[in-house]
PDB file of N, CA and C and ligand atoms in Angstrom:
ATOM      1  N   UNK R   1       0.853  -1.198   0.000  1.00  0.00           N
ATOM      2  CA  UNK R   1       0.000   0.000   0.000  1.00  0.00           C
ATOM      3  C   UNK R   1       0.885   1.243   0.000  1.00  0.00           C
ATOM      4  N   UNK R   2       0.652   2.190  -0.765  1.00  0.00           N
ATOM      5  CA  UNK R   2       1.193   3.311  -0.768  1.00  0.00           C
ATOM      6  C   UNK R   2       0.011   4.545  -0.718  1.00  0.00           C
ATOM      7  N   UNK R   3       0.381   5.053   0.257  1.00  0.00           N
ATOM      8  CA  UNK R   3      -0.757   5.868   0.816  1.00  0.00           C
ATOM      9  C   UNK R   3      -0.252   7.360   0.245  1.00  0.00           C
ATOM     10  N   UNK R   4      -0.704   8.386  -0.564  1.00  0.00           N
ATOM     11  CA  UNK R   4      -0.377   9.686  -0.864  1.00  0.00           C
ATOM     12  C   UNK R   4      -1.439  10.377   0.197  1.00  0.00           C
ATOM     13  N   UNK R   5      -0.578  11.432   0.702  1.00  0.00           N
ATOM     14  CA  UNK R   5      -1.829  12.699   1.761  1.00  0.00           C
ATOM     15  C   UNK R   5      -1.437  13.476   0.675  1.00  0.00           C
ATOM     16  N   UNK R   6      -3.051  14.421   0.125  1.00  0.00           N
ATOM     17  CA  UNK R   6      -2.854  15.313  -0.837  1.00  0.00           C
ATOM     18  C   UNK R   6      -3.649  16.767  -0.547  1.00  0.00           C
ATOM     19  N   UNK R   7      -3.497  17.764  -0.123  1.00  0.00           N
ATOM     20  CA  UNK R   7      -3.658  18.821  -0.066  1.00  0.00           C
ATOM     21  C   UNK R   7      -4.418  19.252  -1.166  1.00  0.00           C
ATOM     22  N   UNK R   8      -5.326  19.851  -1.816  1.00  0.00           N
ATOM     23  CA  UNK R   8      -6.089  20.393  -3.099  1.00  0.00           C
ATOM     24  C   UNK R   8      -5.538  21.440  -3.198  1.00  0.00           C
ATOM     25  N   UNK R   9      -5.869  22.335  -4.267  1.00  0.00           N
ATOM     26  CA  UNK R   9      -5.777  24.113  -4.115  1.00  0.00           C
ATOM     27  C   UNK R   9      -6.782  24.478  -3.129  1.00  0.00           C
ATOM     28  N   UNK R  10      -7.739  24.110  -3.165  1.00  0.00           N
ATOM     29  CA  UNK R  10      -8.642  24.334  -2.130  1.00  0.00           C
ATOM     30  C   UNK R  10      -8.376  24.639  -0.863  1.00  0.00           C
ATOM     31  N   UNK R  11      -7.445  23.688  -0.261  1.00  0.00           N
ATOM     32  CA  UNK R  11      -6.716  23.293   0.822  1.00  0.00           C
ATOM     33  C   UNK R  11      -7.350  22.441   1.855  1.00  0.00           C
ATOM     34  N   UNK R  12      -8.182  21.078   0.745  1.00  0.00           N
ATOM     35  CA  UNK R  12      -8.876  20.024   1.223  1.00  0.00           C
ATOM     36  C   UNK R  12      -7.488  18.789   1.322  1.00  0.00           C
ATOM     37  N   UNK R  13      -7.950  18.256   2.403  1.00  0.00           N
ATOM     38  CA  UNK R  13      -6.878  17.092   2.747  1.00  0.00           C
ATOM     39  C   UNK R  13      -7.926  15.643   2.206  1.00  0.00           C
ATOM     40  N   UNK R  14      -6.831  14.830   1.633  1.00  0.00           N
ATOM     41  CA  UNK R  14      -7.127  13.855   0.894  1.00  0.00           C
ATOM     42  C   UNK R  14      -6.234  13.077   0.572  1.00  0.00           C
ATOM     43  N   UNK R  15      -6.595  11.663   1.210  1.00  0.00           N
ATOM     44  CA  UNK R  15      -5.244  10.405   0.666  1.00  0.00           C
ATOM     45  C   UNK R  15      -6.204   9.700  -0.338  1.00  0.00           C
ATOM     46  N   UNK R  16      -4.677   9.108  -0.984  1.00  0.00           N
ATOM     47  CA  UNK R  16      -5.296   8.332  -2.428  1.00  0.00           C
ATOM     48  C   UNK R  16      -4.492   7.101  -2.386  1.00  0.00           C
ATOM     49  N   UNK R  17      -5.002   6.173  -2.696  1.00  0.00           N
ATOM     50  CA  UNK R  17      -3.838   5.379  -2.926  1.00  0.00           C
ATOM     51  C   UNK R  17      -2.747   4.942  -4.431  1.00  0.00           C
ATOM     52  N   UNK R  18      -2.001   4.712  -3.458  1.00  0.00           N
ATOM     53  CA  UNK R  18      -1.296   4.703  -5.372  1.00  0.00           C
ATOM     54  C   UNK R  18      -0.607   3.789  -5.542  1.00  0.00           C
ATOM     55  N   UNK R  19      -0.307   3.225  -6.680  1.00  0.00           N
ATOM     56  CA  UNK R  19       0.296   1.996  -7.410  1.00  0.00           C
ATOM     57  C   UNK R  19       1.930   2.140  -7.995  1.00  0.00           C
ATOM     58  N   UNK R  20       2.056   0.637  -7.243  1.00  0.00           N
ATOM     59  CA  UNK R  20       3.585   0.691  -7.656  1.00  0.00           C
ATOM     60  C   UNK R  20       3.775   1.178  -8.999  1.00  0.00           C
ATOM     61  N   UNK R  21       4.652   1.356  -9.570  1.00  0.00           N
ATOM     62  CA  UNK R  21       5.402   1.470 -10.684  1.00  0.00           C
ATOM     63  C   UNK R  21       4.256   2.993 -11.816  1.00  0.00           C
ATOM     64  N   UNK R  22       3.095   3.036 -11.142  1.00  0.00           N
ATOM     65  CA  UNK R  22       2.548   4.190 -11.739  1.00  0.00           C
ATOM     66  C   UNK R  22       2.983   5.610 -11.448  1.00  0.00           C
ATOM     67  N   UNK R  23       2.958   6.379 -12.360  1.00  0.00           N
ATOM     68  CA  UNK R  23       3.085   8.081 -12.517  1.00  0.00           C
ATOM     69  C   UNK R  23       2.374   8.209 -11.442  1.00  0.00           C
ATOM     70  N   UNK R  24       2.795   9.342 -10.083  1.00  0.00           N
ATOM     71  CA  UNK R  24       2.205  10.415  -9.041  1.00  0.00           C
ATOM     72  C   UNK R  24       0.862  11.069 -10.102  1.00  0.00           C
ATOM     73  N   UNK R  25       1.680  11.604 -10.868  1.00  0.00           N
ATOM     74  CA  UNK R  25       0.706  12.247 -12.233  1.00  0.00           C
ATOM     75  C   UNK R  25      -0.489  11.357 -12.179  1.00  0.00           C
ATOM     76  N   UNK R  26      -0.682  10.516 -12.914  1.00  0.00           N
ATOM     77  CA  UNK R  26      -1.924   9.169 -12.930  1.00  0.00           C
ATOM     78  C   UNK R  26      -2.533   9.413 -12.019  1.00  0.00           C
ATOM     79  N   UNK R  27      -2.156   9.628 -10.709  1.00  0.00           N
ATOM     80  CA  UNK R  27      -3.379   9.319  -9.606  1.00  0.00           C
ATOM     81  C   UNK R  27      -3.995  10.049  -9.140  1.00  0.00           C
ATOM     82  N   UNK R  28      -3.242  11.031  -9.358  1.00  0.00           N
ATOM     83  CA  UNK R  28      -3.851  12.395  -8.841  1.00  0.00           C
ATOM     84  C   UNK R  28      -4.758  12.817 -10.063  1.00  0.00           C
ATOM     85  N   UNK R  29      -4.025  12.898 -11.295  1.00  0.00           N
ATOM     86  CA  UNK R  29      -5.463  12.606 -12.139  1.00  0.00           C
ATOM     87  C   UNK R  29      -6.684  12.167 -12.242  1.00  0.00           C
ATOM     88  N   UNK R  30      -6.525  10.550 -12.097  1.00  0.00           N
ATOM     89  CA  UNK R  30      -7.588  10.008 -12.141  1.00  0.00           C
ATOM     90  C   UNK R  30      -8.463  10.064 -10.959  1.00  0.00           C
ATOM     91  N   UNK R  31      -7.741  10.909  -9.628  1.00  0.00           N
ATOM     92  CA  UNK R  31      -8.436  10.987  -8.525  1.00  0.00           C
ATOM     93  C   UNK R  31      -9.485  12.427  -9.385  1.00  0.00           C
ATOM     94  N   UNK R  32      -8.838  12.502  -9.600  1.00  0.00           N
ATOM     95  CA  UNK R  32      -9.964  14.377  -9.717  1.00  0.00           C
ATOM     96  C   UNK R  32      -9.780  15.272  -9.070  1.00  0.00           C
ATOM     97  N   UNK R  33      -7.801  15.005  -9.327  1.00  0.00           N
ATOM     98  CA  UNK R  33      -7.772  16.449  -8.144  1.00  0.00           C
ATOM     99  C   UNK R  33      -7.110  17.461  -9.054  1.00  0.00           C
ATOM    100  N   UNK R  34      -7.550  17.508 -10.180  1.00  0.00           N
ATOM    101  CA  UNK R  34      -7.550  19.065 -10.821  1.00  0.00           C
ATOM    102  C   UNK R  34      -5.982  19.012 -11.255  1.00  0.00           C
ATOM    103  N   UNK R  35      -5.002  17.521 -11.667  1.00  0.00           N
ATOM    104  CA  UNK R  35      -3.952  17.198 -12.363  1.00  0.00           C
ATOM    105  C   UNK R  35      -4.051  16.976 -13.404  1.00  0.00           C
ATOM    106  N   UNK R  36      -3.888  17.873 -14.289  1.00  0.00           N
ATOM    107  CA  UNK R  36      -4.500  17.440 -16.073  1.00  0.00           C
ATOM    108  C   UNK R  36      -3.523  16.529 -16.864  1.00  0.00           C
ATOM    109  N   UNK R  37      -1.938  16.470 -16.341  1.00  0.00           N
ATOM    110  CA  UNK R  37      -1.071  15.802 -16.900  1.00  0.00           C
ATOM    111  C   UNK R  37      -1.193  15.494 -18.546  1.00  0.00           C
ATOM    112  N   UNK R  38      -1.248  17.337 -19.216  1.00  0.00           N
ATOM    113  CA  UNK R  38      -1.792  17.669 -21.084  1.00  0.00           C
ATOM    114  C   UNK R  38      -0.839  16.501 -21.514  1.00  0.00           C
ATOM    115  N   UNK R  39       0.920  16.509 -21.236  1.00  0.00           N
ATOM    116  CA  UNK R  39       1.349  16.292 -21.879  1.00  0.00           C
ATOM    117  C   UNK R  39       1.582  14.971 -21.987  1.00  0.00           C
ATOM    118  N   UNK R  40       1.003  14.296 -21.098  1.00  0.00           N
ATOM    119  CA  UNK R  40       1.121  12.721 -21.047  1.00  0.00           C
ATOM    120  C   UNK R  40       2.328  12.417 -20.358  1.00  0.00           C
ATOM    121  N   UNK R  41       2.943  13.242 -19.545  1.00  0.00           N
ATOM    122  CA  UNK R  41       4.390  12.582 -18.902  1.00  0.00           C
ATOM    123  C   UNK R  41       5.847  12.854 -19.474  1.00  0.00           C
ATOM    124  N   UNK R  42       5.593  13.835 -20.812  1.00  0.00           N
ATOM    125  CA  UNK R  42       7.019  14.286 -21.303  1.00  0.00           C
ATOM    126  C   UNK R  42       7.555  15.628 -20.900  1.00  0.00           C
ATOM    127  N   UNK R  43       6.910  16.026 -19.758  1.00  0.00           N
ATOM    128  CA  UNK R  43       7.686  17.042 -18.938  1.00  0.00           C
ATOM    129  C   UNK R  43       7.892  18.675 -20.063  1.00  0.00           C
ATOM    130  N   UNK R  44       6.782  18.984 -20.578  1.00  0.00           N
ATOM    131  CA  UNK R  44       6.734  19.870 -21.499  1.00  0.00           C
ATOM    132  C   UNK R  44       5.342  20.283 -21.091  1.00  0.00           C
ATOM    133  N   UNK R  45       4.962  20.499 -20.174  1.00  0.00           N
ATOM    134  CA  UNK R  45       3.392  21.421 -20.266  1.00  0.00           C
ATOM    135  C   UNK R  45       3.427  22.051 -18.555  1.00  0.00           C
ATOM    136  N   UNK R  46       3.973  21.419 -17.324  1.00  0.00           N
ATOM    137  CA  UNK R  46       3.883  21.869 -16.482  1.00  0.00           C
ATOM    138  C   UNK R  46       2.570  21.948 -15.256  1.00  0.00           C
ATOM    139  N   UNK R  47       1.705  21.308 -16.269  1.00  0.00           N
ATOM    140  CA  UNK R  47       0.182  21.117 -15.561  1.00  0.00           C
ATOM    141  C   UNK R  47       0.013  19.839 -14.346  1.00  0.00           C
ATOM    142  N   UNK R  48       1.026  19.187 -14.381  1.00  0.00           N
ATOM    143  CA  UNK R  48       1.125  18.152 -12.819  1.00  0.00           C
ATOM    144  C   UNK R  48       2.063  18.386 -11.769  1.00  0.00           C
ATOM    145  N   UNK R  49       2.277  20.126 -11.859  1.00  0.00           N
ATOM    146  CA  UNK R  49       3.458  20.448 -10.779  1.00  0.00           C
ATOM    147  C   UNK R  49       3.198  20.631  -9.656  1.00  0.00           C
ATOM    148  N   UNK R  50       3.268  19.988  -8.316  1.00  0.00           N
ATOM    149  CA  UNK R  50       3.082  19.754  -6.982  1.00  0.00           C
ATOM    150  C   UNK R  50       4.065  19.956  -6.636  1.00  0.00           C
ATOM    151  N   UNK R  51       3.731  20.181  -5.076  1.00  0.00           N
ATOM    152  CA  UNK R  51       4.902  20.416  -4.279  1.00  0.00           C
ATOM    153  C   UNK R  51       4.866  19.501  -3.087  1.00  0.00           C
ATOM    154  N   UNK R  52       6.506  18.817  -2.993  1.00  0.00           N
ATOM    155  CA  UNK R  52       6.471  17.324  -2.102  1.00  0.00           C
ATOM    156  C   UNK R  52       6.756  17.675  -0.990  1.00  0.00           C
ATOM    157  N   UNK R  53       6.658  18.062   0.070  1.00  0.00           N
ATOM    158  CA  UNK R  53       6.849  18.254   1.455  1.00  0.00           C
ATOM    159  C   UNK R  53       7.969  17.518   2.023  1.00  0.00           C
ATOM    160  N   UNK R  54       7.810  16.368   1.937  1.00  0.00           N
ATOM    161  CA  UNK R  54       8.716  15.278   2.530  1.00  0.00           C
ATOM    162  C   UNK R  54       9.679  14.495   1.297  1.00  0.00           C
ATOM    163  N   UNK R  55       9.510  14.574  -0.122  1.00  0.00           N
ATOM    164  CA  UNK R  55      10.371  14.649  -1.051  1.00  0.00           C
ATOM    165  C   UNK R  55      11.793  14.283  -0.732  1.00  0.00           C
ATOM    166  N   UNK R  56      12.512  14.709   0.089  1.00  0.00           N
ATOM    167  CA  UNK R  56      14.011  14.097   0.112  1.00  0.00           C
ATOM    168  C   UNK R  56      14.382  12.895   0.075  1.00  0.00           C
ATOM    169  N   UNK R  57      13.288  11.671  -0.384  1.00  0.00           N
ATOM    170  CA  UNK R  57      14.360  10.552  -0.760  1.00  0.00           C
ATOM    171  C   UNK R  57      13.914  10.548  -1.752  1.00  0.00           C
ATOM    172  N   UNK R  58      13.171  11.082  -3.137  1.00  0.00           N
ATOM    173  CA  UNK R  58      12.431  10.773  -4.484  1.00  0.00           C
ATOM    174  C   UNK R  58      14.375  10.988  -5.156  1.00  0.00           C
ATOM    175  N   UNK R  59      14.256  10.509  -5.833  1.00  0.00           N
ATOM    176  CA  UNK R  59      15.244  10.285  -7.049  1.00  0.00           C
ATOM    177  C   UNK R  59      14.839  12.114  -7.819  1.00  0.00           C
ATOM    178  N   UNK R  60      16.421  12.464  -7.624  1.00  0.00           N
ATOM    179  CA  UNK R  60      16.442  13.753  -8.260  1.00  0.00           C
ATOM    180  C   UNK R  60      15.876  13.915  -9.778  1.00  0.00           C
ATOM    181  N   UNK R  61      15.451  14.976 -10.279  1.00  0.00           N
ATOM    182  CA  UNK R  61      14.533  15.524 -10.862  1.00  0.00           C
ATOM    183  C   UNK R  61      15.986  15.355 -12.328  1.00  0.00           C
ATOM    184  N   UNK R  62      15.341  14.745 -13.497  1.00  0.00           N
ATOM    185  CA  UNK R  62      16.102  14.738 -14.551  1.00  0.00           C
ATOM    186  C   UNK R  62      16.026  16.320 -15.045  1.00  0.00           C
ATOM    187  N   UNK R  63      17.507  16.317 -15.959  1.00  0.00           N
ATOM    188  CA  UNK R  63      17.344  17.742 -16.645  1.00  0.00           C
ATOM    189  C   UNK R  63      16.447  18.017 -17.139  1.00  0.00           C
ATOM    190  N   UNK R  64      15.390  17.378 -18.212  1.00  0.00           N
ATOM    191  CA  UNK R  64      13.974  18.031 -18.555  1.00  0.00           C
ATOM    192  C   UNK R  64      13.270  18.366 -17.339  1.00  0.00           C
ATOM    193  N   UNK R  65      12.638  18.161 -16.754  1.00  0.00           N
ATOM    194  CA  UNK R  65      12.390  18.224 -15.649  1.00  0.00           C
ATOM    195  C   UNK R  65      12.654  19.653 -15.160  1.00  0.00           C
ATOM    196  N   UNK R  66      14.377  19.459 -14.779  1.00  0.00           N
ATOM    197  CA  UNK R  66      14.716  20.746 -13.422  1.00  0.00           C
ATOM    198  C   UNK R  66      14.468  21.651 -15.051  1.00  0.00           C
ATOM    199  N   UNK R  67      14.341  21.991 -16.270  1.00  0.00           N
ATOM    200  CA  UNK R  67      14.576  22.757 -17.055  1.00  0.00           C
ATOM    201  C   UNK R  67      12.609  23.171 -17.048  1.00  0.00           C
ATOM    202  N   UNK R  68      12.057  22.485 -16.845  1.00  0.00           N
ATOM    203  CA  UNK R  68      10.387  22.517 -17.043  1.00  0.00           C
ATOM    204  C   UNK R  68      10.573  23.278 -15.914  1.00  0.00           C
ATOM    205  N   UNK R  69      10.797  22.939 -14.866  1.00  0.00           N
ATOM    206  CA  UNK R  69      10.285  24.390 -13.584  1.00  0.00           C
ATOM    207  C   UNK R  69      11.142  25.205 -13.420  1.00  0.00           C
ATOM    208  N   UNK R  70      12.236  25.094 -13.847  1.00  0.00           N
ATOM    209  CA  UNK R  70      13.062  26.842 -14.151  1.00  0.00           C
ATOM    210  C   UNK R  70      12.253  27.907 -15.066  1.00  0.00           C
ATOM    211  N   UNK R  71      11.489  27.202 -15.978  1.00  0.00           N
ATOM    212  CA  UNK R  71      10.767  28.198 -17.049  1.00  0.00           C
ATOM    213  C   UNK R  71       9.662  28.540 -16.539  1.00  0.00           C
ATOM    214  N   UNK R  72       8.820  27.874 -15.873  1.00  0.00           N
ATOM    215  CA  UNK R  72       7.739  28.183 -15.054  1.00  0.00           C
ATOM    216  C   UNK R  72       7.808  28.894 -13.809  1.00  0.00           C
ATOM    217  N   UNK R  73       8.996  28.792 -13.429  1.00  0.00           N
ATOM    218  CA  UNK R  73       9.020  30.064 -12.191  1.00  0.00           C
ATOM    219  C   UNK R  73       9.190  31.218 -12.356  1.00  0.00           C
ATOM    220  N   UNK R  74       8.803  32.002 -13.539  1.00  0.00           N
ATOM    221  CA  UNK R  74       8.208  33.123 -13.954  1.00  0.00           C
ATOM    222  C   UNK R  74       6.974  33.249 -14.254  1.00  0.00           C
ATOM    223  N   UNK R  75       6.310  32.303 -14.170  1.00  0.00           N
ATOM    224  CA  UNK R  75       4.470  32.708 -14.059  1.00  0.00           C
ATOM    225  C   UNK R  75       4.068  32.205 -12.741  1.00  0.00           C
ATOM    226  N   UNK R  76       4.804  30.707 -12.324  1.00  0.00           N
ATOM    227  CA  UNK R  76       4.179  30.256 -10.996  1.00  0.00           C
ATOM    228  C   UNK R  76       4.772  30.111  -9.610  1.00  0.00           C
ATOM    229  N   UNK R  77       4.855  30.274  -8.718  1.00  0.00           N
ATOM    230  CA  UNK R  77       5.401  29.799  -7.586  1.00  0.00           C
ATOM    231  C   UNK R  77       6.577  28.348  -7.755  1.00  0.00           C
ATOM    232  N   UNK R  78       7.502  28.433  -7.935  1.00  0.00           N
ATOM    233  CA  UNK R  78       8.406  26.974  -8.216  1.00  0.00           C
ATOM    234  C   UNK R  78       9.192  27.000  -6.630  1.00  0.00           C
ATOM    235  N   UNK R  79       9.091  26.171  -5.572  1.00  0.00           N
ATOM    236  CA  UNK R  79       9.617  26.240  -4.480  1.00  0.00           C
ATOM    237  C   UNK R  79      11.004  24.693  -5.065  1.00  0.00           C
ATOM    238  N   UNK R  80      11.396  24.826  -3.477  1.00  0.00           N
ATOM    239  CA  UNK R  80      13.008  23.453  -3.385  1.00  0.00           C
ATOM    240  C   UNK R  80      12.076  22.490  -3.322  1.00  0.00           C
ATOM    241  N   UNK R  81      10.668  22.614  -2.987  1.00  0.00           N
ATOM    242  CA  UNK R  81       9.784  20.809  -2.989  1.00  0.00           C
ATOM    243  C   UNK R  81       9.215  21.203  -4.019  1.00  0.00           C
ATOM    244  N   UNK R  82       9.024  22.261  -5.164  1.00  0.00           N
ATOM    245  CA  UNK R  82       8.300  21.713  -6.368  1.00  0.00           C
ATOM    246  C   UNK R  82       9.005  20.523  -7.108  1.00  0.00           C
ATOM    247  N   UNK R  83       7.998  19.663  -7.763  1.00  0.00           N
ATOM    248  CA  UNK R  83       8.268  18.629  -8.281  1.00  0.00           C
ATOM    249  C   UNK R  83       7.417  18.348  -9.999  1.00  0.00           C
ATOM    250  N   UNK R  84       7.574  18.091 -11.234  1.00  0.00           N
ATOM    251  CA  UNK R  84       6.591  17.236 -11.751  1.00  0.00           C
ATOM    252  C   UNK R  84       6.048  16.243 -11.736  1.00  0.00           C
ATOM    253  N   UNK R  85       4.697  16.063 -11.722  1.00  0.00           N
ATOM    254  CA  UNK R  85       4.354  14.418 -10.669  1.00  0.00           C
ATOM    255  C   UNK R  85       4.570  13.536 -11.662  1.00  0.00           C
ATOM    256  N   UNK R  86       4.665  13.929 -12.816  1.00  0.00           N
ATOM    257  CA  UNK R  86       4.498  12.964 -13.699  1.00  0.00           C
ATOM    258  C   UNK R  86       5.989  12.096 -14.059  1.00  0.00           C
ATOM    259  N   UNK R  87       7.318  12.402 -13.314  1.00  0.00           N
ATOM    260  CA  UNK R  87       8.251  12.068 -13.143  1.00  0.00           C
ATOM    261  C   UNK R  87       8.630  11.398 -12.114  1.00  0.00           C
ATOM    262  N   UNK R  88       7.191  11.458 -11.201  1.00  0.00           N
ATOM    263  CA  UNK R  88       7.740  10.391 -10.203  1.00  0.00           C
ATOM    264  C   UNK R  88       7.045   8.942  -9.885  1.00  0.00           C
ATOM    265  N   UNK R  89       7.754   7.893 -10.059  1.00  0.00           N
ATOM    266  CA  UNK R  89       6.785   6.887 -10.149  1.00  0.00           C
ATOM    267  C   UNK R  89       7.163   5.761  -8.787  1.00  0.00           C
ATOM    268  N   UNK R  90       5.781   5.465  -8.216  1.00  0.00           N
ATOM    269  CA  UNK R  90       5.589   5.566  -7.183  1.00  0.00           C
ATOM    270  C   UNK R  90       6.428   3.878  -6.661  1.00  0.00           C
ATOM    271  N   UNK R  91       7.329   3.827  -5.596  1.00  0.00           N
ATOM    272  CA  UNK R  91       7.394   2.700  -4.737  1.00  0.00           C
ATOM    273  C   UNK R  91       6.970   2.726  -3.421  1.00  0.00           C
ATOM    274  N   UNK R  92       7.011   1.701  -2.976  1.00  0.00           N
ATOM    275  CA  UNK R  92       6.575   1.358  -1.811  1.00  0.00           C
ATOM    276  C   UNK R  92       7.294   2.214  -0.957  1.00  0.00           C
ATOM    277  N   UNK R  93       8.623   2.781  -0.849  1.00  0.00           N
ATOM    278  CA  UNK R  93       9.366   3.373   0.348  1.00  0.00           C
ATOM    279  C   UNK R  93       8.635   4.715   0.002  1.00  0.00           C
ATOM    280  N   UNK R  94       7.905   5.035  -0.841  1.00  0.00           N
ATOM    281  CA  UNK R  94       6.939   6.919  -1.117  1.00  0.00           C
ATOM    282  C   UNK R  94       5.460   6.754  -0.285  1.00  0.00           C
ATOM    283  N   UNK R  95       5.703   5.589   0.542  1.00  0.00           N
ATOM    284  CA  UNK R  95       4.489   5.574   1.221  1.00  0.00           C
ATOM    285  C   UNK R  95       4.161   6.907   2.664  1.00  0.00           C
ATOM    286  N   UNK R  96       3.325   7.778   2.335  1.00  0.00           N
ATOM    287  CA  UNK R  96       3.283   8.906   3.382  1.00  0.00           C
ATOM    288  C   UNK R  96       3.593   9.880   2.444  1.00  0.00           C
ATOM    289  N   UNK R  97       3.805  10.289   1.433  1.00  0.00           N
ATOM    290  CA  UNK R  97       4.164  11.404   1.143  1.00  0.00           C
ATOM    291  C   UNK R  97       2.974  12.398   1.343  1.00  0.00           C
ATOM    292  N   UNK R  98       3.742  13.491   1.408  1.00  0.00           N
ATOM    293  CA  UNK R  98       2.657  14.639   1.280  1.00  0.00           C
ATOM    294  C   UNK R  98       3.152  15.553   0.260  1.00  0.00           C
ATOM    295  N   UNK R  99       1.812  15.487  -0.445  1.00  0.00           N
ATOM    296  CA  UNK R  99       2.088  16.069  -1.668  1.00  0.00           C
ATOM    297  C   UNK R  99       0.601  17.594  -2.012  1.00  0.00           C
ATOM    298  N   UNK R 100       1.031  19.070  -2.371  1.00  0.00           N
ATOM    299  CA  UNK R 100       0.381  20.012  -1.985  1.00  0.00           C
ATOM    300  C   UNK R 100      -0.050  19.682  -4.174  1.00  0.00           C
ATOM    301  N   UNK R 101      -0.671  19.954  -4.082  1.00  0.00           N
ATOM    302  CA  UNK R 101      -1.423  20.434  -5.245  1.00  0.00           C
ATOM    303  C   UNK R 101      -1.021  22.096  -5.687  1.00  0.00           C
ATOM    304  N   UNK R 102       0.206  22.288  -7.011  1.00  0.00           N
ATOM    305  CA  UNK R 102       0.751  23.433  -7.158  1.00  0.00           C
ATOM    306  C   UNK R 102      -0.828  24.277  -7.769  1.00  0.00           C
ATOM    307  N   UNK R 103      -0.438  25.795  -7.484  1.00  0.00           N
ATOM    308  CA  UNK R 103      -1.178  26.220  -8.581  1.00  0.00           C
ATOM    309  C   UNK R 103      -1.800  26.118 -10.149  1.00  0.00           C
ATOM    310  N   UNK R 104      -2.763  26.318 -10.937  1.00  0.00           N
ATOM    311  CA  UNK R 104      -2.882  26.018 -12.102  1.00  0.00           C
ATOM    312  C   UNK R 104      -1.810  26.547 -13.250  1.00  0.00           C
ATOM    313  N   UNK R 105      -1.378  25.801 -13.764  1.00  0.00           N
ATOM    314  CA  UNK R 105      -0.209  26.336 -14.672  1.00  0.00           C
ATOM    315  C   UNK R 105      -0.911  26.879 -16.053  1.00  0.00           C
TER     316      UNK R 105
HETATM  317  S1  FES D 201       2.346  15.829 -17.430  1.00  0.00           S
HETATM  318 FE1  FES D 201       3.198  17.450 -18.590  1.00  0.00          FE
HETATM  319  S2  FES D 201       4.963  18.040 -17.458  1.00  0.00           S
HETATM  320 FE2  FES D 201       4.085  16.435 -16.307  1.00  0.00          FE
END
């Protein structure tokens, strides 16, 4: 079991569960929490950017990636826990994360 706590924009609290080897992106999607993930996971649209609270053991952020929220932190809030969800795919040791729901990109 991998349990995500997810914060909304709203600032509704909500766990989901999530599946090994699936995209963060995916679940929060298919939960309906307002993760559109346009680009399908190639780190070119910016629309599944959350911010991980507890993040310090996820596997660092590839150069597309750290290059997707360098460009976006001129329209949106990009903090040291923004993340793209769609780059992180979920194991069992990501059980507990807390993950905030970024602004709409
Ligand atoms: S789904 Fe487009 S950057 Fe993550």
């Amino acid at each position: 079991m991998i349990t995500i706590n997810v914060t909304t924009r709203d600032g509704e609290r909500q766990q989901i569960d999530g599946v090994e080897g699936s995209a963060l992106m995916e679940m929060l999607r298919d939960a309906g929490l307002g993760v559109d993930g346009t680009c399908g996971g190639m780190c070119s649209c910016g629309s599944c950017h959350v911010y991980i609270a507890n993040g310090a053991g996820l596997p660092a952020p590839i150069e597309d990636e750290q290059d997707m929220l360098e460009g976006m932190a001129e329209i949106v809030e990009v903090r040291p826990s923004s993340r793209l969800s769609c780059q992180i795919l979920l194991k069992p040791e990501f059980d507990g994360l807390e993950v905030e729901i970024a602004p709409q990109f």
